[in-house]
Coordinates of C-alpha atoms in Angstrom, one line a residue:
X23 CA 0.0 0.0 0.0
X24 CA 1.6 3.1 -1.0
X25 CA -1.4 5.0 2.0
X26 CA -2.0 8.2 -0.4
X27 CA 0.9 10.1 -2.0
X28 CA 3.4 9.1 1.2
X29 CA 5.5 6.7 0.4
X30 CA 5.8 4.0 3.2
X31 CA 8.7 3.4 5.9
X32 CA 10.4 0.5 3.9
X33 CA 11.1 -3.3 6.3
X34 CA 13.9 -2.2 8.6
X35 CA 15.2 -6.0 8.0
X36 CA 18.8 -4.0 6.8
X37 CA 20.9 -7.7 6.4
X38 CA 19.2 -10.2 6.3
X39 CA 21.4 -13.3 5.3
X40 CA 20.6 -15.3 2.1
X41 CA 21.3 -17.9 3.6
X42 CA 18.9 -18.0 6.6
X43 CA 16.1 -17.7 4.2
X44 CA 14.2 -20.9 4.8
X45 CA 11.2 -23.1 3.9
X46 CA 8.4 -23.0 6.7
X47 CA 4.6 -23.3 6.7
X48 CA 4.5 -24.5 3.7
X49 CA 3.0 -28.6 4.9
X50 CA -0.7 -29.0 6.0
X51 CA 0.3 -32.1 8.2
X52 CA 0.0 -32.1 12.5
X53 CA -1.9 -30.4 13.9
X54 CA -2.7 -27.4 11.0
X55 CA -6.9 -27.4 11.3
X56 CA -6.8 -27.8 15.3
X57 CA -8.6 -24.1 15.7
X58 CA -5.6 -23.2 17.7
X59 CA -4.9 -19.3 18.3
X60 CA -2.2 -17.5 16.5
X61 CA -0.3 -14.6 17.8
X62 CA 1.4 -12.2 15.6
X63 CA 3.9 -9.6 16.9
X64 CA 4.4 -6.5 14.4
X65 CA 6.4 -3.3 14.2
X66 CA 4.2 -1.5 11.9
X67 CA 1.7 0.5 14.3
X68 CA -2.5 0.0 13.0
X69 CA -3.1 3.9 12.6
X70 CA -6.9 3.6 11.5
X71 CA -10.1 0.9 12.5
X72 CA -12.3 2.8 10.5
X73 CA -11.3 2.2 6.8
X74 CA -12.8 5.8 5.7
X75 CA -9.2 6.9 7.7
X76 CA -6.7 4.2 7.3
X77 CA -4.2 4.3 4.5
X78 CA -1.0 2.5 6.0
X79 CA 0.3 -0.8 5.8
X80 CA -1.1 -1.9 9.2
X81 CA -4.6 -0.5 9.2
X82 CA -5.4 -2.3 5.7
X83 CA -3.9 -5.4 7.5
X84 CA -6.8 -5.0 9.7
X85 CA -9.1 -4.0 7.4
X86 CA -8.7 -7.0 5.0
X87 CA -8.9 -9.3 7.7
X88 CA -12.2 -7.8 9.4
X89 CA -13.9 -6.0 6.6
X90 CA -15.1 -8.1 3.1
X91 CA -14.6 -6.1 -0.3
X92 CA -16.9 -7.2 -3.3
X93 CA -13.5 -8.4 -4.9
X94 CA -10.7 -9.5 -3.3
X95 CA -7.3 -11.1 -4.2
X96 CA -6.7 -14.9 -4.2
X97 CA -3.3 -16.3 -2.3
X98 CA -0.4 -16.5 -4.9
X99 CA -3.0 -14.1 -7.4
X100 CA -2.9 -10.4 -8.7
X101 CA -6.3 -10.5 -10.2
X102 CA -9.6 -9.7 -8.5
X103 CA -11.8 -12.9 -8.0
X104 CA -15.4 -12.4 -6.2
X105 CA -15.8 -12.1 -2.5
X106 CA -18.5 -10.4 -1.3
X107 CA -19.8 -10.2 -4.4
X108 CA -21.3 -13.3 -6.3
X109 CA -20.5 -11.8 -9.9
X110 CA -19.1 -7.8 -11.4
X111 CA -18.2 -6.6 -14.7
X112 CA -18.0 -3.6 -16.8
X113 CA -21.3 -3.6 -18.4
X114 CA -20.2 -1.1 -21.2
X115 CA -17.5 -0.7 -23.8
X116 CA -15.9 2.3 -22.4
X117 CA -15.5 0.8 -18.8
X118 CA -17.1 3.6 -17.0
X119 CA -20.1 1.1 -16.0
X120 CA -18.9 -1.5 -13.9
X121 CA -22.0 -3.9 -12.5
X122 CA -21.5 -5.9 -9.0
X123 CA -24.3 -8.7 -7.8
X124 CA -24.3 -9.1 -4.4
X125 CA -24.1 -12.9 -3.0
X126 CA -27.2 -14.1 -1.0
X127 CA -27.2 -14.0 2.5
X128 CA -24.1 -12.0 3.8
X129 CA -24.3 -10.3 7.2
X130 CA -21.9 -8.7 9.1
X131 CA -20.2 -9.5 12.3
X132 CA -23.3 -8.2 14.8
X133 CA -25.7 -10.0 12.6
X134 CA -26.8 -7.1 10.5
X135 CA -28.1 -8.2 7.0
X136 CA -25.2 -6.6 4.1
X137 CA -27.3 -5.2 0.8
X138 CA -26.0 -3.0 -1.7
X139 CA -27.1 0.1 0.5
X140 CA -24.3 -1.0 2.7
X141 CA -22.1 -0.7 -0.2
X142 CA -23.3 2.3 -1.5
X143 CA -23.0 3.7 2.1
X144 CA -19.6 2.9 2.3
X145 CA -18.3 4.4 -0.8
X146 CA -20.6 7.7 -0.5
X147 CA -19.0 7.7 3.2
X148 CA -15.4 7.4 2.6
X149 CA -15.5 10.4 -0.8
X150 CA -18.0 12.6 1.4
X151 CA -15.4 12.3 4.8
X152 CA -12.5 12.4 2.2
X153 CA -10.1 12.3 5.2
X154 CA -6.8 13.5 4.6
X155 CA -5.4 9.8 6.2
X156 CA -7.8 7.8 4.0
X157 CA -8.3 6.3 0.5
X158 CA -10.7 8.6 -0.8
X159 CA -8.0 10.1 -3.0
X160 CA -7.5 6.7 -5.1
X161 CA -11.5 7.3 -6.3
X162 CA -11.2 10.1 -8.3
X163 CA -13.3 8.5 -11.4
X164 CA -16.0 7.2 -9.0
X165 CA -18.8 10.0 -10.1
X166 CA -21.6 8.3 -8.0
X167 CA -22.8 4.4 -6.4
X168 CA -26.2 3.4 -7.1
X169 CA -28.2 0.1 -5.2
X170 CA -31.0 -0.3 -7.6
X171 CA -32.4 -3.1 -5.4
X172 CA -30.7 -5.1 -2.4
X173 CA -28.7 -7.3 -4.2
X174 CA -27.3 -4.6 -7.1
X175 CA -24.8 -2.0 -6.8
X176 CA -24.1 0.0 -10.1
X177 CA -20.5 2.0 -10.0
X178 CA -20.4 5.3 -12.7
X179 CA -17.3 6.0 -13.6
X180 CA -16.4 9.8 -15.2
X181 CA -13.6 8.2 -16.8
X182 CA -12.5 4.9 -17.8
X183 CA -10.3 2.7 -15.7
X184 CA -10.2 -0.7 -16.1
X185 CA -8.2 -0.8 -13.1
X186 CA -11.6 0.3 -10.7
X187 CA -12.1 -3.6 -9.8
X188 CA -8.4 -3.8 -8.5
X189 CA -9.3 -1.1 -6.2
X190 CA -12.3 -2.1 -4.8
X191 CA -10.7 -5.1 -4.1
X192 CA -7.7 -3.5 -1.9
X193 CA -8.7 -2.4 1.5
X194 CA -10.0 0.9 0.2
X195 CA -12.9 -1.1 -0.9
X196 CA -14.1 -2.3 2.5
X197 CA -17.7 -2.4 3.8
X198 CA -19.0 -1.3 6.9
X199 CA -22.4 -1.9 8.1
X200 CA -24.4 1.4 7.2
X201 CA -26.1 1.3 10.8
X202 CA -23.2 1.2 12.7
X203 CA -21.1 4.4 11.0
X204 CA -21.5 8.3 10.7
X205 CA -22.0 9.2 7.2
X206 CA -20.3 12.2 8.1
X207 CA -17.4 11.6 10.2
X208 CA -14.8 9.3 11.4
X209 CA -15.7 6.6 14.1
X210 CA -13.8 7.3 17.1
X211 CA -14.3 4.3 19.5
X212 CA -11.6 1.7 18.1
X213 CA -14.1 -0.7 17.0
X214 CA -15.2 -2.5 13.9
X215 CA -18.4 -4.4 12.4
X216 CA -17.3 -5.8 9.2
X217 CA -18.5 -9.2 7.1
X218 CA -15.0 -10.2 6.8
X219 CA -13.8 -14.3 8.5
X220 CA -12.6 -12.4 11.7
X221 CA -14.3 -9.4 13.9
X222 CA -12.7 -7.8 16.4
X223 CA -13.0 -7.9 19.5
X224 CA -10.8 -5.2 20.9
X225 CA -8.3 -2.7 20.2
X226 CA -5.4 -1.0 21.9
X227 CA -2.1 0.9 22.3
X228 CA -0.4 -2.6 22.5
X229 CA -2.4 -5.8 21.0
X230 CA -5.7 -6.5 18.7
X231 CA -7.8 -9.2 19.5
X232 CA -9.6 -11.2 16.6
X233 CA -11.8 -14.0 16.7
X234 CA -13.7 -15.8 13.8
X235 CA -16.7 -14.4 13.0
X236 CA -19.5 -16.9 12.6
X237 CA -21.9 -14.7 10.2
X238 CA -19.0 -15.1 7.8
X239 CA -19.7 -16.1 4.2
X240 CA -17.4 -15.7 1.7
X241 CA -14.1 -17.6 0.0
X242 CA -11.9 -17.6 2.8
X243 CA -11.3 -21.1 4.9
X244 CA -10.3 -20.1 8.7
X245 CA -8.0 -22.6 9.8
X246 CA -7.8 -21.0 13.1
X247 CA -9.7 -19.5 16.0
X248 CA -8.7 -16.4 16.7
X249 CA -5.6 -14.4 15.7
X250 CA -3.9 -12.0 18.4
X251 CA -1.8 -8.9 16.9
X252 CA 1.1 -7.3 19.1
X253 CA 2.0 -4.3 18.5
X254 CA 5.7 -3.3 19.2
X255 CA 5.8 0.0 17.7
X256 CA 9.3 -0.6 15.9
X257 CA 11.1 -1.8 18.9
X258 CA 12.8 -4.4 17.5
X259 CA 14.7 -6.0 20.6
X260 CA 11.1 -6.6 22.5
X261 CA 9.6 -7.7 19.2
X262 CA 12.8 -10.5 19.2
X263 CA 12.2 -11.4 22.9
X264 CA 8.6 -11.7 22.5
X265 CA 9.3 -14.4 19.7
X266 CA 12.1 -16.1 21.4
X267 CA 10.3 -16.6 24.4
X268 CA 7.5 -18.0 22.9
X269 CA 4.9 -15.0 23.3
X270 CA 4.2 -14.7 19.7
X271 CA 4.2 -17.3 17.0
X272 CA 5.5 -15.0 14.5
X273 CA 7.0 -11.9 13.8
X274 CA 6.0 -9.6 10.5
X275 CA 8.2 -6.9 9.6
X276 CA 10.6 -5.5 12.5
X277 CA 13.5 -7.8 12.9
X278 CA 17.1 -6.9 11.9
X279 CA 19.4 -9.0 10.1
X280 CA 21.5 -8.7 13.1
X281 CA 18.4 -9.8 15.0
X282 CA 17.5 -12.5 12.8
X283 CA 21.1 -13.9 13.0
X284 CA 21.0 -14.0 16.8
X285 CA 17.6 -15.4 17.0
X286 CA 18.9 -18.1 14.7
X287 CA 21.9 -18.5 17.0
X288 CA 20.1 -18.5 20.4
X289 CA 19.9 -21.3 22.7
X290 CA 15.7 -21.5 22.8
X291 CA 15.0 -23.0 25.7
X292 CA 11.8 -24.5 24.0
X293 CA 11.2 -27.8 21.6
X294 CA 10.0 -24.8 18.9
X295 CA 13.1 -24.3 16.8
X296 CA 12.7 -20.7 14.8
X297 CA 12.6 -20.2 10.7
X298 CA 12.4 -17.6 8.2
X299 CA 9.9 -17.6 5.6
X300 CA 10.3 -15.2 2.8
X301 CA 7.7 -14.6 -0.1
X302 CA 7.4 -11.8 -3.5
X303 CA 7.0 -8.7 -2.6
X304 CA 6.2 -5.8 -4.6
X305 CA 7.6 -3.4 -2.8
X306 CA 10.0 -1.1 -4.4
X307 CA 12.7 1.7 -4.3
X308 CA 13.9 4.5 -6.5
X309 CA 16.5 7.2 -6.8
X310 CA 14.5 10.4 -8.3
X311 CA 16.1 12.8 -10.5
X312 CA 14.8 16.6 -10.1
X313 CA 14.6 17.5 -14.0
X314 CA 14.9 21.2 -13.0
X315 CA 17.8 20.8 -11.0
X316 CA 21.0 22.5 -12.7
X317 CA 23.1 19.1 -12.6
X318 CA 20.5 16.2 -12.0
X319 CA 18.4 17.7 -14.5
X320 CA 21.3 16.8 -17.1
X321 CA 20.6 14.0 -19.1
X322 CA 24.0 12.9 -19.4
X323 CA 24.6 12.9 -15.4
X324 CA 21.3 11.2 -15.1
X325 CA 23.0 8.0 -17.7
X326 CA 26.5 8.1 -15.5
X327 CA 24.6 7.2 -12.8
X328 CA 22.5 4.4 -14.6
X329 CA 25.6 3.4 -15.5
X330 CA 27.2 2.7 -12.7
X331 CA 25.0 2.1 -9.7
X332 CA 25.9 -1.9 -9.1
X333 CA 22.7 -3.3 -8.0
X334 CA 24.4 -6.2 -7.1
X335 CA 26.4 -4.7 -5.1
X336 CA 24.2 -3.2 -3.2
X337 CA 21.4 -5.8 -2.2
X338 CA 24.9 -8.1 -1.2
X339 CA 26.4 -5.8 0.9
X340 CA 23.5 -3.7 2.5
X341 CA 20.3 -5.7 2.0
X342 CA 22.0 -9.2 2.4
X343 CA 19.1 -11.1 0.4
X344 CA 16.1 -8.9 1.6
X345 CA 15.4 -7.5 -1.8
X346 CA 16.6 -8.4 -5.7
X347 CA 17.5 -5.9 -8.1
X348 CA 15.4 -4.4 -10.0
X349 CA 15.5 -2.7 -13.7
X350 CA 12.2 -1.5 -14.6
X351 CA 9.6 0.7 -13.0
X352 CA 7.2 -2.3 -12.7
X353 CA 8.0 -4.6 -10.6
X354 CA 8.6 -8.8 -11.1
X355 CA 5.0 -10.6 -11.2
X356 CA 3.2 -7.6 -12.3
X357 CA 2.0 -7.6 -15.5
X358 CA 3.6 -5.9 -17.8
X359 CA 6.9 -6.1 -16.6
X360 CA 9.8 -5.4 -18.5
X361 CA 13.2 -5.3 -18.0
X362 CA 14.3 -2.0 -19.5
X363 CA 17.1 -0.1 -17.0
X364 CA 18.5 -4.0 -17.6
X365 CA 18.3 -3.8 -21.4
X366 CA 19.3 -0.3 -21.7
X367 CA 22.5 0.2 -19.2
X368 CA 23.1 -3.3 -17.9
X369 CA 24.0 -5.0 -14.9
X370 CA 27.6 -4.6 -14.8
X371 CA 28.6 -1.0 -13.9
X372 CA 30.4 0.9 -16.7
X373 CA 33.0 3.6 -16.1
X374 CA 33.4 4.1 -19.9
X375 CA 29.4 4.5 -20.7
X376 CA 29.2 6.7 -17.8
X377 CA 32.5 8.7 -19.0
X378 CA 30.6 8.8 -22.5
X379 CA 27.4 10.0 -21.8
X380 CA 28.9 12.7 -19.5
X381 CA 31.2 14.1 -22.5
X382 CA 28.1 13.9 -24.8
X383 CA 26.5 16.5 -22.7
X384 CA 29.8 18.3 -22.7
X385 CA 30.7 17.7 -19.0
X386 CA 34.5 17.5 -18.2
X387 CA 34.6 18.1 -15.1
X388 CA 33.7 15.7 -11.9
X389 CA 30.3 16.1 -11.0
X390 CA 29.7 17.5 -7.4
X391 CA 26.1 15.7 -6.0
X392 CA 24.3 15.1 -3.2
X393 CA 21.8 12.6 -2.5
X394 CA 19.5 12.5 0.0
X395 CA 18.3 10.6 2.1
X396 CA 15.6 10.1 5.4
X397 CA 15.8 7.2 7.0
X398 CA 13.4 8.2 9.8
X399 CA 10.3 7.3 7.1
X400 CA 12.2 4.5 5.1
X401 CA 14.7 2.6 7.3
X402 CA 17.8 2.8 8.9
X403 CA 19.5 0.8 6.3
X404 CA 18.5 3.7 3.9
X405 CA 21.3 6.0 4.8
X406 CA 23.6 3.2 4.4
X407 CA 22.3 2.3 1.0
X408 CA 22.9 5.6 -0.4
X409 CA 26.2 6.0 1.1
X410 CA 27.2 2.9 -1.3
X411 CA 26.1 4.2 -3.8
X412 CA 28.0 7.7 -3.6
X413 CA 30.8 5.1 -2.8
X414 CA 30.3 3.8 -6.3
X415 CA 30.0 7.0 -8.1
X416 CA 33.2 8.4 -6.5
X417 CA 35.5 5.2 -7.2
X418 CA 34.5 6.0 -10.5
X419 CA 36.5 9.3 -10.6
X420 CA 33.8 11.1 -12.5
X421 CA 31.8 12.0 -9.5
X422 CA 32.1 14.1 -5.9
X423 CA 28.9 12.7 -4.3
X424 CA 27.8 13.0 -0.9
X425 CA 24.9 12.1 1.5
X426 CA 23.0 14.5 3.1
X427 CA 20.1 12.7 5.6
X428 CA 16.7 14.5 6.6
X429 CA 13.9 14.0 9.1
X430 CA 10.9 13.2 6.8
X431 CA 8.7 16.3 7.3
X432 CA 12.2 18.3 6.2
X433 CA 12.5 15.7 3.5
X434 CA 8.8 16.3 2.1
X435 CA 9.1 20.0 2.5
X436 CA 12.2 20.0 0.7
X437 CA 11.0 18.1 -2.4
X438 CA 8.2 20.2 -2.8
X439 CA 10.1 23.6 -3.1
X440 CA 12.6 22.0 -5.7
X441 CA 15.9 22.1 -3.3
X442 CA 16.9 18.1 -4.0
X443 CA 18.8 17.5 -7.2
X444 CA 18.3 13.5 -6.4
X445 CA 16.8 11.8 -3.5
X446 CA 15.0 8.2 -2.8
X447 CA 11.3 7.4 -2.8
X448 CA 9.9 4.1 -1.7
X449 CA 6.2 2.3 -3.0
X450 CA 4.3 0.4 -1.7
X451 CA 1.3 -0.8 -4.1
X452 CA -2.6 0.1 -3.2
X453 CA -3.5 -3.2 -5.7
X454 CA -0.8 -5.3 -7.9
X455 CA -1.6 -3.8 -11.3
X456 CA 1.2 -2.0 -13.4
X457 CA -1.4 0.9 -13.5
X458 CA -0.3 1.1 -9.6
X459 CA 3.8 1.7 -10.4
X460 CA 3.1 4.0 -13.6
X461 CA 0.1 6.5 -12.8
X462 CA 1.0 7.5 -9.7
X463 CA 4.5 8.1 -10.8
X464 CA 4.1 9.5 -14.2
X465 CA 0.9 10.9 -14.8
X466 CA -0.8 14.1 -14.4
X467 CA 0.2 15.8 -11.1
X468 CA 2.6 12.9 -9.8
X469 CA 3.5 12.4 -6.2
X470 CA 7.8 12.4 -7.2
X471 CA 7.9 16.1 -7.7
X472 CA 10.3 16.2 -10.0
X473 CA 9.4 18.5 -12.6
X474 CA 9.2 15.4 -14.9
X475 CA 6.2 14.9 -18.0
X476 CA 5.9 13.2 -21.5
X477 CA 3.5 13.7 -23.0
X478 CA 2.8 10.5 -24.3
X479 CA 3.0 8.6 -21.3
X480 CA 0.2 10.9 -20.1
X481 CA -1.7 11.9 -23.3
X482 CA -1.8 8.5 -24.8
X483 CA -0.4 5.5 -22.6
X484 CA -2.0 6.4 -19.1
X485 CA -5.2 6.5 -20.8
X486 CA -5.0 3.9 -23.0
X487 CA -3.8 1.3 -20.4
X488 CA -6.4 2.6 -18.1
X489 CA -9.4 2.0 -20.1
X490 CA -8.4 -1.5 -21.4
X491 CA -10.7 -4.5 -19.3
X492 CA -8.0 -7.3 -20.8
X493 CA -5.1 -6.6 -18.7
X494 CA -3.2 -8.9 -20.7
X495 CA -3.3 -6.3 -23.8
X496 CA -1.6 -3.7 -22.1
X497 CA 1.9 -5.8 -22.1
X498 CA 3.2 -3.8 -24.9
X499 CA 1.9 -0.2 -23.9
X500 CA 3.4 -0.7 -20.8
X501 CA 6.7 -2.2 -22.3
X502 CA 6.8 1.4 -24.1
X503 CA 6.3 3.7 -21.3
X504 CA 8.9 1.9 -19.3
X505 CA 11.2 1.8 -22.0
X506 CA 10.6 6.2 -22.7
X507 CA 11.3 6.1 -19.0
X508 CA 14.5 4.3 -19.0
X509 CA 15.7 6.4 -22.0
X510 CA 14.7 9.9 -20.4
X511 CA 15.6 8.5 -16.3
X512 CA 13.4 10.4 -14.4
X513 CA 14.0 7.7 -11.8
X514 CA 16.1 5.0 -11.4
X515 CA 14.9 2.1 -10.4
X516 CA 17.0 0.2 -7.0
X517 CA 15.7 -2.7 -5.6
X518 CA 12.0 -5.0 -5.2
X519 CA 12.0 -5.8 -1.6
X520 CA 10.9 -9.6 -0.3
X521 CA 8.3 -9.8 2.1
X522 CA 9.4 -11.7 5.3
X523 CA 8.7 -13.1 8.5
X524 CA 10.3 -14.9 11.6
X525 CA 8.3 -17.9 12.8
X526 CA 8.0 -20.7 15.5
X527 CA 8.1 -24.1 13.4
X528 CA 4.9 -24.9 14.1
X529 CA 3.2 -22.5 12.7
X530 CA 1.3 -23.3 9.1
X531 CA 0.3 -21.3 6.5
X532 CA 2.3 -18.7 6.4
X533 CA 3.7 -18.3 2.4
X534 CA -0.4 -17.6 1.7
X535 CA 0.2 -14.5 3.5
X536 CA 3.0 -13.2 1.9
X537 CA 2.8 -12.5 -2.0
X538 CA 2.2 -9.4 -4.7
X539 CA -1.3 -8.7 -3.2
X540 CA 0.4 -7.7 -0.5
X541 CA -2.7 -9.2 1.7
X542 CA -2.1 -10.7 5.1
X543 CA -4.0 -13.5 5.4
X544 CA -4.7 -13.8 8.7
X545 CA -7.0 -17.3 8.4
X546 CA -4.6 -19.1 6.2
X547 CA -2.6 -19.5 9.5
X548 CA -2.4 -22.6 11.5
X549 CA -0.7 -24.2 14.9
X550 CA 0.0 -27.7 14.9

């Protein structure tokens, strides 16, 4: 979830050995349908209960969990399958009229009776509240919800986008009972009523507690019987004792590698031995070019650096396995994906291309940079990363680069008034479509700021991806805008992070939570 036009903080997992990546989860045998309880310790903090607010990586966690969408997204899939919905489709040519049926029978969590007014509610809520925290901002094409009868809800779109069921199916697309909400404000109480396999049953500073709800009806299987979220509010060293001593079952996101090495080390005075399970991820970072700035606006400093930034390098040395390189705006296992930074300045840095392309835009001299970095919004390891990186543009002898780090409100500030020449950015997907890495990024009004537009990408490719229903037929629209953007580098692609997570060995189910969807699947876990 990229949660609006911030760009999320990034796993702090800065090292996490290769070789400590092991299988786990991934058998059905023991105990795995026993009902047992699962507890899950977390350094992400749940900012939001009421999905009209929340728009961070932890509050959609809760929200896909508790809350049913009409679509949502199947373990290991990227395409929107029905959920709360028994059937939905774009019921014109132009995509602007998409259609959802409603399955029979669904209730939520107090009992309440869900109809398309609870849909329509829930939409007309979250764009009426339009709170600066929540998703409201990914609707822009949503001109009005109509429920026709109890079982029809009728989406009017004042554009097309073909993407619109790959955004109700993220947690912006949740549905709250239309009885149990303001229409005009936020609720305030820390509770939930959803239709979604788990309610909950409290909330506060330091745990959620979930049970299943038995008014469920929808595709999920529970195969537990209650799920118990810790919250450790990014102290890692509790988060590590919790896990060795057996208080949770596993830890998502919030482990070093220095902590995950020790862990792996430690003499556990339990039978439970502790793994790693690591899953896709789509989860990226970038290095963003200022096209106004006097030196990073120059196309030829802009290919020096494409040219020698050793990817390699730097997932080895700083990320130790956490992440893979990455050489295209669009992530791996997005449609869509190509491999263009790869095709067009290659793997291998190149102290000759980059001394080429420099002297093609007449530049002689070394080039003096900085690039900047805040580590308080992306990761400690973030610093680090960029310091390699100014390490490999200096032992090239074309460059005098330096690393300048920021708090993030500085940072934001900063970017906005055009003082950063070249500085990182870090995505998190709202739904795992290609629209997702390219829109945001490169259309009309994008959240970089850097002063950069094409006008094809937004005159013809934006809008021509956006209203095509077959996904599939975008493949070579998309392989052109990410090739323009690889010839003109407005960005520069880094690394795809892996998702990961430290577990007791006998916990189940874990690799169904941890793919492109980025959905937590919180009844896919089991205890045997």
């Amino acid at each position: 979830m990229n949660m609006r036009n911030q760009w999320p903080v990034l796993p702090v997992v800065a090292g996490l050995a290769s070789g400590l990546l092991t299988g786990c989860g991934t058998e059905t045998g023991g105990s795995a349908n026993d009902g047992s309880a699962v507890v899950v310790g977390m350094s992400d903090d749940v900012l939001a209960t009421d999905p009209a607010s929340g728009y961070d990586p932890g509050s959609w966690l809760l929200f896909n969990n508790v809350f049913q969408s009409l679509l949502s997204f199947p373990k290991g899939g990227t395409d929107p399958e029905p959920d709360a919905a028994e059937s939905c489709a774009f019921t014109d040519t132009r995509t602007t009229v998409y259609k959802c049926t409603l399955k029979d029978g669904l209730k939520f969590s107090n009992g309440d009776s869900l109809t398309s007014q609870d849909v329509k509610f829930s939409f007309d809520r979250m764009l009426k509240i339009n709170d600066d925290a929540g998703p409201a901002i990914m609707f822009p094409m949503l001109d009005k919800v109509e429920a026709p009868d109890e079982k029809t809800v009728v989406f009017r779109l004042n554009t097309a986008d073909a993407t619109f069921p790959s955004k109700i199916a993220s947690g912006a697309g949740s549905i709250v009972d239309h009885t149990q909400y303001d229409a005009n404000g936020l609720r305030k109480d820390g509770k939930a009523v959803g239709s979604g396999p788990y309610k909950l049953d409290s909330f506060g500073d330091d745990e959620a507690v979930f049970s299943v709800n038995e008014h469920y009806k929808g595709t999920a299987d529970v195969q537990n019987s209650g799920v118990t979220m810790k919250f450790f509010s990014g102290d890692r060293a509790a988060l590590k004792t919790a896990l060795l001593e057996g208080e949770v079952d596993i830890a998502y996101r919030g482990l070093s590698a220095a902590d995950i090495a020790e862990t792996e080390r430690a003499d556990d005075s339990s039978s439970s031995g502790i793994e790693i399970v690591d899953g896709t991820g789509a989860e990226v970072q970038h290095l963003v070019f200022n096209m106004d700035d006097p030196v990073a606006g120059q196309l030829g400093v802009r290919k020096a650096i494409a040219y020698l930034v050793d990817r390699e390098a730097l997932i080895e040395d700083v990320y130790k396995g956490t992440a893979t390189p990455l050489y295209s705006i669009i992530p791996a296992g997005i449609g869509g994906h190509n491999t263009a930074f790869f095709d067009t300045y290659g793997a291998r840095p190149s102290k000759a291309k980059a001394e080429a392309a420099l002297q093609a835009d007449g530049i002689t001299d070394k080039v003096k940079l900085t690039l900047w970095s805040t580590p308080s919004r992306y990761g400690p390891a973030t610093d680090q990363e960029l310091k390699a990186i100014a390490g490999q543009l200096n032992d090239s002898g074309l460059f005098d680069a330096d690393v300048k780090s920021v708090d993030y409100e500085q940072y934001e500030q900063d970017i906005a008034e055009g003082k950063y020449g070249v500085y990182v950015k870090g995505w998190i997907p709202d739904y795992p479509d290609a629209d997702n890495f390219t829109s945001p990024f490169f259309g009309e009004g994008n959240v970089l700021g850097n002063n950069y537009s094409n006008d094809s990408i937004t005159g013809t490719l934006i809008p021509r991806t956006g209203a095509q229903s077959d996904r599939t037929a975008t493949d070579d629209d998309y392989g052109r805008l990410q090739d323009i953007v690889a010839e003109e580098l407005p960005v520069l692609p880094i690394w795809q992070a892996k998702q990961y997570a430290v577990v007791r060995d006998d916990v189940y189910g874990l690799e169904y939570c941890l793919d492109a969807s980025t959905v937590f699947r919180f009844w896919e876990l089991s205890k045997g």
